[in-house]
PDB file of C-alpha atoms in Angstrom:
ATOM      1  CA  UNK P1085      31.945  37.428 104.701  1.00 56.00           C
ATOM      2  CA  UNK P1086      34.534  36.472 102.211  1.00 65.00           C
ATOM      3  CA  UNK P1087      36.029  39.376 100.065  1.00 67.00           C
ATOM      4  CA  UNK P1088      34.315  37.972  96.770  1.00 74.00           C
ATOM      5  CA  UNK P1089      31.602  38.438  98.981  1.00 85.00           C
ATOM      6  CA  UNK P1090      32.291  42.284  99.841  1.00 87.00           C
ATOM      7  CA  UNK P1091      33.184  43.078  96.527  1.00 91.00           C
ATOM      8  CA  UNK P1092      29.524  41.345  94.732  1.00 93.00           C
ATOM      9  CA  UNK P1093      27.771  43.519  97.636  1.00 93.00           C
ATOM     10  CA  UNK P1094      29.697  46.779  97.099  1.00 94.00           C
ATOM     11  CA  UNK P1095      28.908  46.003  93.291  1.00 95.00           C
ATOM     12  CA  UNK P1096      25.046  45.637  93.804  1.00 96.00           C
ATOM     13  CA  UNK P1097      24.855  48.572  95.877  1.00 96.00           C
ATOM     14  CA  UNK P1098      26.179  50.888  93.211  1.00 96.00           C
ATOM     15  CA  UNK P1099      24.327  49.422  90.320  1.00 97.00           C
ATOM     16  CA  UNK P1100      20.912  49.971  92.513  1.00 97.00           C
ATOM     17  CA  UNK P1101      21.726  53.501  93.017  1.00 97.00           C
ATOM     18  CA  UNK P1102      22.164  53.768  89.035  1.00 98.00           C
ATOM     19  CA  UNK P1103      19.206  52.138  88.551  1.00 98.00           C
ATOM     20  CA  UNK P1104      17.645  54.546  91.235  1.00 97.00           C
ATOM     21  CA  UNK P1105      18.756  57.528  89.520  1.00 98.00           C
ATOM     22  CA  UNK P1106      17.508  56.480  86.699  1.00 98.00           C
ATOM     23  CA  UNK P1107      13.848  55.542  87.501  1.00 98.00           C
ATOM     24  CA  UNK P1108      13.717  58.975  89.263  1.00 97.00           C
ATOM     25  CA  UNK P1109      14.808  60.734  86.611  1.00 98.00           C
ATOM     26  CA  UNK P1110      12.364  58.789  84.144  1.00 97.00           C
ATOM     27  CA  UNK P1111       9.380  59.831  86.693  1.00 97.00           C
ATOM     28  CA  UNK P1112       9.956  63.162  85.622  1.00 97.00           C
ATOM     29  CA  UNK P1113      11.407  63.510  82.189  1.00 97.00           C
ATOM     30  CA  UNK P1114       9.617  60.689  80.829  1.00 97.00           C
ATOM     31  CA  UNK P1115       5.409  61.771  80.060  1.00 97.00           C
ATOM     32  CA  UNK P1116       4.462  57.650  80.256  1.00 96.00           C
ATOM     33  CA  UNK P1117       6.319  57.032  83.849  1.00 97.00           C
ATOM     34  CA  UNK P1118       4.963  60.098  84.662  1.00 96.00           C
ATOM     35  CA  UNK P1119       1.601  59.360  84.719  1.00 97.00           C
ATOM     36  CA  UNK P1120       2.097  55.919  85.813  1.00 97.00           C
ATOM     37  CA  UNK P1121      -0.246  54.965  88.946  1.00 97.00           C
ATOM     38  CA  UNK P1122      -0.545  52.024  91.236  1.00 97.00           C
ATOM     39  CA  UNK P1123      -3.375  51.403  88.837  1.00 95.00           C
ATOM     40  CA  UNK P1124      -2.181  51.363  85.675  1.00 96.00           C
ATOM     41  CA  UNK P1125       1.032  49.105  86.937  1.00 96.00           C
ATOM     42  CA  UNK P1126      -0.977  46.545  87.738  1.00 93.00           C
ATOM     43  CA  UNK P1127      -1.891  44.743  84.712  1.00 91.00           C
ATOM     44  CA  UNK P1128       1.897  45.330  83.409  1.00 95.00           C
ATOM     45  CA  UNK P1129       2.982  43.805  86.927  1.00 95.00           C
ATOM     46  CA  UNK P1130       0.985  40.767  86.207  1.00 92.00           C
ATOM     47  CA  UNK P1131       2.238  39.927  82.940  1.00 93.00           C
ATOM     48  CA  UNK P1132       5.697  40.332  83.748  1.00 96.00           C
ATOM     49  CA  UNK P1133       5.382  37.775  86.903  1.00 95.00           C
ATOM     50  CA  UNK P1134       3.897  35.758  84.418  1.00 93.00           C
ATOM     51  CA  UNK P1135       6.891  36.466  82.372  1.00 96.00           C
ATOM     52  CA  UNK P1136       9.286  35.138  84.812  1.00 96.00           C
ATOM     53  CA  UNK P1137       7.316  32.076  85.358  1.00 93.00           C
ATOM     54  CA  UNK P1138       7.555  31.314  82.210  1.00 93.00           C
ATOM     55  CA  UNK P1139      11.250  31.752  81.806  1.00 95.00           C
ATOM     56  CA  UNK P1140      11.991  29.701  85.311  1.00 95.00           C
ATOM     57  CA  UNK P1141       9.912  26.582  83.798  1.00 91.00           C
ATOM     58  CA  UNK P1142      11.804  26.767  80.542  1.00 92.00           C
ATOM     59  CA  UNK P1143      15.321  27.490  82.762  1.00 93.00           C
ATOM     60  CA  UNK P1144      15.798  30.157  80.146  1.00 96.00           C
ATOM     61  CA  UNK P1145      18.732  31.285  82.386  1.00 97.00           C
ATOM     62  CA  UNK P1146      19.294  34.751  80.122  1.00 97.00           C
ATOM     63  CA  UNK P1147      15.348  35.109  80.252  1.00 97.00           C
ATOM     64  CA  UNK P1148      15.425  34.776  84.082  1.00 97.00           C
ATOM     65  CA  UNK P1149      18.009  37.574  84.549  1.00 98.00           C
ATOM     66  CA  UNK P1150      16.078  39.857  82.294  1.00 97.00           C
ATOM     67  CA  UNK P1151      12.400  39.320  84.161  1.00 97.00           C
ATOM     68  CA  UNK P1152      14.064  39.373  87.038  1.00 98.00           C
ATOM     69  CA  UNK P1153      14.768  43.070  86.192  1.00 97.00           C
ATOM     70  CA  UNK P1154      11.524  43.801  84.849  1.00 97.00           C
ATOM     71  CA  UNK P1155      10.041  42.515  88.323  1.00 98.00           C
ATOM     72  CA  UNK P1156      12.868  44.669  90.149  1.00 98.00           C
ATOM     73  CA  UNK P1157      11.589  47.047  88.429  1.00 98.00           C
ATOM     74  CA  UNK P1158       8.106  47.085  89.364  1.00 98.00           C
ATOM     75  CA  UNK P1159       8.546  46.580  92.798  1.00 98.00           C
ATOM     76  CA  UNK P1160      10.363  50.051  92.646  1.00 98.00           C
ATOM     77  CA  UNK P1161       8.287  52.050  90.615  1.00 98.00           C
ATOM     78  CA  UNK P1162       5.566  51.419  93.135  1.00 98.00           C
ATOM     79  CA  UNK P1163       7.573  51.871  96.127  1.00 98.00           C
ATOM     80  CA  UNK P1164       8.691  55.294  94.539  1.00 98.00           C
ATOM     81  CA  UNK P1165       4.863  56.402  93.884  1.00 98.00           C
ATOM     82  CA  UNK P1166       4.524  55.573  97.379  1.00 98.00           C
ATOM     83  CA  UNK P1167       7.202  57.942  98.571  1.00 97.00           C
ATOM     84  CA  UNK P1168       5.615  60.780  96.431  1.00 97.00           C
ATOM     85  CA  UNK P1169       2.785  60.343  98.443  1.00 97.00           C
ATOM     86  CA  UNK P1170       4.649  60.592 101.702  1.00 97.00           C
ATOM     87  CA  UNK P1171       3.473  56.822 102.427  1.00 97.00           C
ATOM     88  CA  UNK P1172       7.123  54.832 102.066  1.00 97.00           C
ATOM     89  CA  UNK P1173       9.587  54.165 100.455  1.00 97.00           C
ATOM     90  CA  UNK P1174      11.978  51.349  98.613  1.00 97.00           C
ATOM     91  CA  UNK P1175      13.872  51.048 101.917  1.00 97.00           C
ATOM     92  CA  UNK P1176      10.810  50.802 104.344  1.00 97.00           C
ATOM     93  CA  UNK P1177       9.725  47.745 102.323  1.00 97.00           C
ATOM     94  CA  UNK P1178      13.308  46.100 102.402  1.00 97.00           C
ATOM     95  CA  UNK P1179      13.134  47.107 106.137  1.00 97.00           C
ATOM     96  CA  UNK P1180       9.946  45.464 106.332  1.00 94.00           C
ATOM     97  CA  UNK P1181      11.068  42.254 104.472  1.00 95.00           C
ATOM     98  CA  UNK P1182      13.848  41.514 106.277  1.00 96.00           C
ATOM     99  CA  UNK P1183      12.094  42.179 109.779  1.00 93.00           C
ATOM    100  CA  UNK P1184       9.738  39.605 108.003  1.00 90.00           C
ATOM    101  CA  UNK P1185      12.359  36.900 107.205  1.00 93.00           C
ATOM    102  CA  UNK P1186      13.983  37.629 110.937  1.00 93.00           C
ATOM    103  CA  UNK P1187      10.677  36.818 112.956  1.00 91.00           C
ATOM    104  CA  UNK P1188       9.453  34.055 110.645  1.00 89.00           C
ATOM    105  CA  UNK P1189      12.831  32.279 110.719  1.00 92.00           C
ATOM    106  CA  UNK P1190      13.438  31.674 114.978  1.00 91.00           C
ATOM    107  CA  UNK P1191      15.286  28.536 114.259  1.00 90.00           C
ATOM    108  CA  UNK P1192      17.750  30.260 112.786  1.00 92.00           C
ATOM    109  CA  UNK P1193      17.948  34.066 114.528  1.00 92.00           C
ATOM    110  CA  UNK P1194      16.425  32.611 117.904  1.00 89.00           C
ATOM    111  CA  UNK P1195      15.811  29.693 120.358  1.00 86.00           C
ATOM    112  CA  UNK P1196      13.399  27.865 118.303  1.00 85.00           C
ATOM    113  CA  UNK P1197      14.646  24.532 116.674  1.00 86.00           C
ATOM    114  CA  UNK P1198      13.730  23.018 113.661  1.00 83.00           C
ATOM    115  CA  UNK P1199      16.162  20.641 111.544  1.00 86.00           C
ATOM    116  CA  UNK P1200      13.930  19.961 108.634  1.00 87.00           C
ATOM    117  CA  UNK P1201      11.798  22.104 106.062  1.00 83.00           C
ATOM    118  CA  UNK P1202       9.204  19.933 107.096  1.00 77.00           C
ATOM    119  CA  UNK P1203       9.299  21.010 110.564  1.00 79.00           C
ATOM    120  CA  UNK P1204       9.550  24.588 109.666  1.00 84.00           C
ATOM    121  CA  UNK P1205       6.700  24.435 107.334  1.00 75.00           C
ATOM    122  CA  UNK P1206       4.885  23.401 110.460  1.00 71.00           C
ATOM    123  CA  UNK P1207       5.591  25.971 112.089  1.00 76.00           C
ATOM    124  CA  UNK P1208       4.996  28.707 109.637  1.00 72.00           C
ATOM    125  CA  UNK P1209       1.607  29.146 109.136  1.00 67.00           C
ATOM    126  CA  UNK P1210       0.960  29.385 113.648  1.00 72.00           C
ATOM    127  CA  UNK P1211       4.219  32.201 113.451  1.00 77.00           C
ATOM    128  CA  UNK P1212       2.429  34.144 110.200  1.00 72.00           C
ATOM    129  CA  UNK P1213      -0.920  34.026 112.631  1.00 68.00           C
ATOM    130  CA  UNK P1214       1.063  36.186 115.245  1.00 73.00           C
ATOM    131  CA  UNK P1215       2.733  38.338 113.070  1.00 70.00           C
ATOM    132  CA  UNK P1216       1.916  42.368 113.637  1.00 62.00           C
ATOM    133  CA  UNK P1217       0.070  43.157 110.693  1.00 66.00           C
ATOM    134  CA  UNK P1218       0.326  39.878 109.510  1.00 64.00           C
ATOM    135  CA  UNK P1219      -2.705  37.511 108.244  1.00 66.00           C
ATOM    136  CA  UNK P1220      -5.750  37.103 111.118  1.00 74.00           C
ATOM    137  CA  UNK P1221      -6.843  33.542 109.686  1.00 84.00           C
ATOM    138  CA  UNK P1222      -5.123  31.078 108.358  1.00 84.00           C
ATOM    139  CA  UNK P1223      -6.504  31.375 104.680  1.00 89.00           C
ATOM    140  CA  UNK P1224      -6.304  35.063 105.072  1.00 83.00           C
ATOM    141  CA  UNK P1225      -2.990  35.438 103.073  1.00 81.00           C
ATOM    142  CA  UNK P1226      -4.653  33.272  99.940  1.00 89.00           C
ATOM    143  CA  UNK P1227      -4.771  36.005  97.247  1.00 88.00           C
ATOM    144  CA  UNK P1228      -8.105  36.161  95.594  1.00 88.00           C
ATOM    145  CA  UNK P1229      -6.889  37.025  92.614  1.00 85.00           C
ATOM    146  CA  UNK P1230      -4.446  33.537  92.357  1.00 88.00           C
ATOM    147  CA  UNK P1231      -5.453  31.378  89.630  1.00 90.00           C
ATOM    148  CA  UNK P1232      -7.699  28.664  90.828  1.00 93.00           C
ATOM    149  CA  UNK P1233      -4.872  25.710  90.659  1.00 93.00           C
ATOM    150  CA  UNK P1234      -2.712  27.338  92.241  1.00 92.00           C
ATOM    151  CA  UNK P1235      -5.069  28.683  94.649  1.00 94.00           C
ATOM    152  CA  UNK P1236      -6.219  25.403  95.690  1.00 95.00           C
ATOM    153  CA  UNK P1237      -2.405  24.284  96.299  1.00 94.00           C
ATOM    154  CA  UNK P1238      -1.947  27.396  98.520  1.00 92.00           C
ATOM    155  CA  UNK P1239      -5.230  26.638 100.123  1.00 94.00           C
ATOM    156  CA  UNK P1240      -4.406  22.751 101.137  1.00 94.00           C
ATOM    157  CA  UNK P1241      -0.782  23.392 102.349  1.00 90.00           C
ATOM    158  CA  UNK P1242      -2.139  26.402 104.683  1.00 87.00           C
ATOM    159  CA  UNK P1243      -4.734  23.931 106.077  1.00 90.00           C
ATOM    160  CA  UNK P1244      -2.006  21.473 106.673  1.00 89.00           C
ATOM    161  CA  UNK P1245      -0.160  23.906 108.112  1.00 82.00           C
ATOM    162  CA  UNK P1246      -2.272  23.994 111.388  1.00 83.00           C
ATOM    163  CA  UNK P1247      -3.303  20.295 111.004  1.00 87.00           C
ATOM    164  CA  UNK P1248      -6.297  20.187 109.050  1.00 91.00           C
ATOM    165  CA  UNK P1249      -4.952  17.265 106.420  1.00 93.00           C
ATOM    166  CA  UNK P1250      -5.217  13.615 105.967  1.00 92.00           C
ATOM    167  CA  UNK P1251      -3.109  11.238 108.281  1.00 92.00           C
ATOM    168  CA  UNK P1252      -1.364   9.878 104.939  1.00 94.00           C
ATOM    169  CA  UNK P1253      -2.328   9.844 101.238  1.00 96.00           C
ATOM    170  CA  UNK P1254      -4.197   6.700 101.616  1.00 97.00           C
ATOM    171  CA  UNK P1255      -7.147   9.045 103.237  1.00 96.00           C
ATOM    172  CA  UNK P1256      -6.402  11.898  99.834  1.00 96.00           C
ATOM    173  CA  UNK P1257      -6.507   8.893  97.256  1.00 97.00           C
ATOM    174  CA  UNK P1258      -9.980   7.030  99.106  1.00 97.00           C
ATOM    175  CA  UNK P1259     -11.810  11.002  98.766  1.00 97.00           C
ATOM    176  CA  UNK P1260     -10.363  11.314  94.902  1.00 97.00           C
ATOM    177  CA  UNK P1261     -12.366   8.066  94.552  1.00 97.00           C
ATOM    178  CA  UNK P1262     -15.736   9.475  96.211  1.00 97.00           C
ATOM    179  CA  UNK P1263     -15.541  12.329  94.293  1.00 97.00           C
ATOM    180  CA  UNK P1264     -15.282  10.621  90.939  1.00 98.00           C
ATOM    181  CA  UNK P1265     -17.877   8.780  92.009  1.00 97.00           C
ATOM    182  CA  UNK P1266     -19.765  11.642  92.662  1.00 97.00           C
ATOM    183  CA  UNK P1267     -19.168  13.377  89.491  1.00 97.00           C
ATOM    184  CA  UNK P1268     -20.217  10.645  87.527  1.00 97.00           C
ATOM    185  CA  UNK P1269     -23.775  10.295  89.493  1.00 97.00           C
ATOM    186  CA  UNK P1270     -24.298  14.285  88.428  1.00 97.00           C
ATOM    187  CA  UNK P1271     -23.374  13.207  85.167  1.00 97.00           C
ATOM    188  CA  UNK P1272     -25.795  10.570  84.848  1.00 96.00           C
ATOM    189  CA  UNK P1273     -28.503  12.684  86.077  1.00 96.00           C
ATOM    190  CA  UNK P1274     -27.288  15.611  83.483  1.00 96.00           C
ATOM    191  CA  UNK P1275     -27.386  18.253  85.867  1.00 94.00           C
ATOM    192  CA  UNK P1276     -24.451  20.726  84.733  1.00 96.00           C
ATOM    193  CA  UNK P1277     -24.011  22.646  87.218  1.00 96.00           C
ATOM    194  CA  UNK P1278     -23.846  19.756  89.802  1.00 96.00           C
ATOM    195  CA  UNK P1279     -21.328  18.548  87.517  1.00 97.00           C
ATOM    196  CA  UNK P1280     -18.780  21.805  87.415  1.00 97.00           C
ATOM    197  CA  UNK P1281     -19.252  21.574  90.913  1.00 97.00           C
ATOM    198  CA  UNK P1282     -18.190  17.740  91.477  1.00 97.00           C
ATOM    199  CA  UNK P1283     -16.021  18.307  88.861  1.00 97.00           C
ATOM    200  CA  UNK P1284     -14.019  21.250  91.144  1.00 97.00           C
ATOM    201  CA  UNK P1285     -14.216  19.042  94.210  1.00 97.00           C
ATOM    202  CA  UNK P1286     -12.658  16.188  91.937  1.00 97.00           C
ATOM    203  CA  UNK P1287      -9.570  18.256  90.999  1.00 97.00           C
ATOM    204  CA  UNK P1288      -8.976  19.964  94.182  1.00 97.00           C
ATOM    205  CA  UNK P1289      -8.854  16.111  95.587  1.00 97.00           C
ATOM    206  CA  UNK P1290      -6.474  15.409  92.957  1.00 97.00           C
ATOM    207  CA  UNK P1291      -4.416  18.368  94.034  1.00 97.00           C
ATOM    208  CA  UNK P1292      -4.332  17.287  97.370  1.00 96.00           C
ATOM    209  CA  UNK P1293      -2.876  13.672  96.157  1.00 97.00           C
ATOM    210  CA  UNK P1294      -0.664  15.508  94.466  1.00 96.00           C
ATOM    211  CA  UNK P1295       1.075  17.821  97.463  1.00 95.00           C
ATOM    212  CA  UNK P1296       1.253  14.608  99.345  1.00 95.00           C
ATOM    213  CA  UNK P1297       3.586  13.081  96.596  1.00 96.00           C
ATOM    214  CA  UNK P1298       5.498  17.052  96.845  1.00 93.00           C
ATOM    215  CA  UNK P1299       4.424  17.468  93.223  1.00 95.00           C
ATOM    216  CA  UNK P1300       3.446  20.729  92.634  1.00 93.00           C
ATOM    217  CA  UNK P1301      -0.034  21.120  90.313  1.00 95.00           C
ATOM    218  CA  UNK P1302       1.083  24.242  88.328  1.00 91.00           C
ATOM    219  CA  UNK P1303       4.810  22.553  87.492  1.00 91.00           C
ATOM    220  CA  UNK P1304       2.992  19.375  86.101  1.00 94.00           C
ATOM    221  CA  UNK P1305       0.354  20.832  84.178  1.00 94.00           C
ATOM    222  CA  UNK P1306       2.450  23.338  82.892  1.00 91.00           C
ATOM    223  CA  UNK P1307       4.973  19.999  81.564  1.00 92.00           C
ATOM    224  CA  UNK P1308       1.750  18.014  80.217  1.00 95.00           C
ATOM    225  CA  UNK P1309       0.914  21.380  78.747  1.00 94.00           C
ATOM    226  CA  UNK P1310       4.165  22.196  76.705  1.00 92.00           C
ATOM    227  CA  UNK P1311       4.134  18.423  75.859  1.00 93.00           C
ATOM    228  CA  UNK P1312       0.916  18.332  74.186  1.00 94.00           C
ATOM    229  CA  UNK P1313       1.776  21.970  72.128  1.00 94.00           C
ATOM    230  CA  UNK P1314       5.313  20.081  71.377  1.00 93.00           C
ATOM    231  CA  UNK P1315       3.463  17.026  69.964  1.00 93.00           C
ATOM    232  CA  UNK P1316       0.854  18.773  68.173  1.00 94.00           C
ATOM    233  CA  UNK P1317       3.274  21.079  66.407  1.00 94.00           C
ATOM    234  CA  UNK P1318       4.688  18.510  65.313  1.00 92.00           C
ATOM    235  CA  UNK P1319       1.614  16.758  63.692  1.00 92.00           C
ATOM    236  CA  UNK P1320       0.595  20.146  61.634  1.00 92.00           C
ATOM    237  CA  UNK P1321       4.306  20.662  60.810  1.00 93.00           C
ATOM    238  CA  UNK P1322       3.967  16.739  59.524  1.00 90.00           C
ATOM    239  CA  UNK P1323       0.394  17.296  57.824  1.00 90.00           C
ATOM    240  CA  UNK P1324       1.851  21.026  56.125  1.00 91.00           C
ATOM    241  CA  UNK P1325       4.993  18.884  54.946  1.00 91.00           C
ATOM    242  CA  UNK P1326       2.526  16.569  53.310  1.00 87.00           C
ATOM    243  CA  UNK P1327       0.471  19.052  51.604  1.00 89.00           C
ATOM    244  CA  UNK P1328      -2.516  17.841  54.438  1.00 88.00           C
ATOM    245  CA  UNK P1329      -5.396  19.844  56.010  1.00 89.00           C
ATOM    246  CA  UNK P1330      -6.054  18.534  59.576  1.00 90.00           C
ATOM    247  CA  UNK P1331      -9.280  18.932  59.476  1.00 89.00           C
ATOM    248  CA  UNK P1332      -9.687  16.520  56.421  1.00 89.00           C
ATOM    249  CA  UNK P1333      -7.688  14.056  58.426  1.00 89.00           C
ATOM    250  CA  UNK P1334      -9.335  10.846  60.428  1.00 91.00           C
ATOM    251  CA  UNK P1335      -8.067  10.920  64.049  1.00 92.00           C
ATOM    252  CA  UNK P1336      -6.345   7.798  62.874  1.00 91.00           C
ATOM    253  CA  UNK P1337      -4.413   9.307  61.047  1.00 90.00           C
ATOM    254  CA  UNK P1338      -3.871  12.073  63.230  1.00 92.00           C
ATOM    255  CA  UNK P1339      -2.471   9.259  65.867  1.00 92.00           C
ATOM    256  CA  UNK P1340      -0.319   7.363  62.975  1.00 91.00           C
ATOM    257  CA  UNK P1341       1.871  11.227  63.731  1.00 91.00           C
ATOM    258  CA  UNK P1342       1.551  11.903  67.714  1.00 93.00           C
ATOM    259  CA  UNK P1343       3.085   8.224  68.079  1.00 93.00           C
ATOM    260  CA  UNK P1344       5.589   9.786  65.887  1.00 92.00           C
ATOM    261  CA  UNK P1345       6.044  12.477  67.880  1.00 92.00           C
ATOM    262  CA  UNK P1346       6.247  10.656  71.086  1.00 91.00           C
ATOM    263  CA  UNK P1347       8.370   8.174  69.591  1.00 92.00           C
ATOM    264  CA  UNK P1348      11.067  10.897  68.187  1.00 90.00           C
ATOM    265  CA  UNK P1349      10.696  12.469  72.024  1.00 87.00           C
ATOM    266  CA  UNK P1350      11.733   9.348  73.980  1.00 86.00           C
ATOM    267  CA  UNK P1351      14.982   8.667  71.440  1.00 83.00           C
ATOM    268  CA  UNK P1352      15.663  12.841  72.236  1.00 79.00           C
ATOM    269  CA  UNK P1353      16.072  11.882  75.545  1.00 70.00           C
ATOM    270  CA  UNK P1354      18.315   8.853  74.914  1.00 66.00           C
ATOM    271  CA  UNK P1355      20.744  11.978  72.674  1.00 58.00           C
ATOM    272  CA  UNK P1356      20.078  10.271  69.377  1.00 48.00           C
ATOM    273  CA  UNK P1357      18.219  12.906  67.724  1.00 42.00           C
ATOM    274  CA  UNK P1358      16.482  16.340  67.964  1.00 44.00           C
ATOM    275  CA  UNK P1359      12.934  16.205  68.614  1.00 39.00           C
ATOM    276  CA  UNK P1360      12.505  19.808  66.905  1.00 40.00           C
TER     277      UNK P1360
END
C-alpha cells in the first residue's frame, strides 16, 4: 500500500467517525431523526437510489459525490436503528460485506481460477447457492420490488447463470419472432388481456436479445428516453417561439421540427453547435 494510499485511508477513517458523531448526535437532538424507523426510511431510501441513478446516467460527477452521501447515509441510519435495538451494527454489516466479497471472489483469495468476467459470472450464481444465509434458489435473490425491466434483466442473467439460456442469440432472436407473432394473433382476435400478456413475453424476449449483445435494457431505454424529452422540448420551445399551440398543429408539422431537432443533434455531435 503506497503512502498516498495510507494517507486517503487514514483520511476516510476520520471523516466517517465525524460523520458518525454526527448522525448519533442528530438521533437524539434532532425530533425528525428521532422518530425515524426502518419504515419511514424506506420510501426516502428509494428515491435517493433513484437519485444516484439518475446522476450516474447523466455522469453528473458533482451529483454522484453528493448521492453517494445521501445513500451513505441511509445505509447508516438503518444500521444505527439496528444497534438501538441490540440487533447490529454499521460494523457487523461491513464485516458481513467483506466476508461476502471474500467467499464469492475464490479466484482471487483462493484456489479457484477464473481469467475472465465471463467465467466468473459463471460461477457466481452456483457460489451465491452455497452461501450461509445466502439465496436457496437461484431466482431467490430477484427483489420483488425491482421494476419489471430491470427485473426481467436480473431474472435472464441468473438463469444463465446455471445454464438455462440459449446456445447463441440466433435461438433469442428466432423466440422474439414467435412472440411477435403471437402478439399479433391476440391482437387480431381483440382479446386484451391475451395481448398484455404476449405483449410481456414479447419484451422480456427482446430483453434477452438484448443481454446477449451486453446491452443493458434500463441504460438504453433510459438514452431513447432522454432523447425523445430532448427532442420534444425542443419542438414546444420551437412552437412557443412561434407564437404556436401544439395541439392546433398537424403532426406534419410537428415532424417539419423533430427533423430539426434530430438534425441540430447529429451536427452537436460533430462540435459545430449546441443542441440546447
Amino acid at each position: 500500500m503506497s503512502k498516498n494510499t495510507d494517507k486517503e485511508l487514514e483520511r476516510t477513517v476520520e471523516e466517517y467517525k465525524r460523520f458518525d458523531e454526527v448522525l448519533k448526535r442528530l438521533r437524539v437532538e434532532c425530533p425528525w431523526d428521532r422518530k425515524q424507523t426502518w419504515g419511514s426510511l424506506r420510501t426516502n431510501t428509494i428515491e435517493e437510489v433513484h437519485e444516484l441513478a439518475d446522476a450516474v446516467f447523466k455522469e453528473d460527477v458533482a451529483n454522484v459525490k453528493k448521492e453517494l452521501g445521501d445513500v451513505l447515509l441511509h445505509v447508516a441510519f438503518y444500521s444505527l436503528i439496528a444497534e438501538e435495538k441490540g440487533q447490529f451494527g454499521m460494523a457487523d454489516v461491513l464485516k458481513s460485506l467483506t466476508d461476502k466479497l471474500i467467499f464469492r471472489h475464490p479466484h482471487v483469495f483462493g484456489d479457484a481460477k477464473a481469467e475472465t468476467a465471463e467465467e466468473v459470472t459463471s460461477n457466481w450464481e452456483q457460489i451465491k447457492l452455497k452461501e450461509k444465509d445466502g439465496n436457496k434458489t437461484v431466482l431467490g435473490g430477484v427483489p420483488d420490488s425491482l421494476p419489471a425491466l430491470i427485473k426481467a434483466y436480473r431474472i435472464q442473467g441468473k438463469a444463465k447463470g446455471v445454464g438455462f439460456d440459449w446456445d447463441d442469440v440466433k435461438g433469442a432472436w428466432d423466440k422474439v419472432k414467435e412472440e411477435i407473432a403471437e402478439f399479433e394473433e391476440e391482437v387480431e382476435r381483440g382479446d386484451e388481456d391475451a395481448m398484455e400478456a404476449e405483449f410481456g413475453d414479447m419484451l422480456f424476449s427482446l430483453i434477452n436479445v438484448a443481454r446477449f449483445y451486453h446491452i443493458n435494457p434500463e441504460n438504453a431505454l433510459a438514452r431513447t428516453n432522454a432523447k425523445f424529452t430532448r427532442r420534444f422540448n425542443y419542438l414546444e420551445s420551437q412552437t412557443i417561439a412561434k407564437g404556436k399551440n401544439l395541439k392546433d398543429m398537424t403532426l406534419e408539422e410537428m415532424d417539419k421540427y423533430w427533423d430539426e431537432a434530430k438534425a441540430l443533434e447529429k451536427r452537436n455531435l460533430k462540435g459545430d453547435c449546441d443542441v440546447e
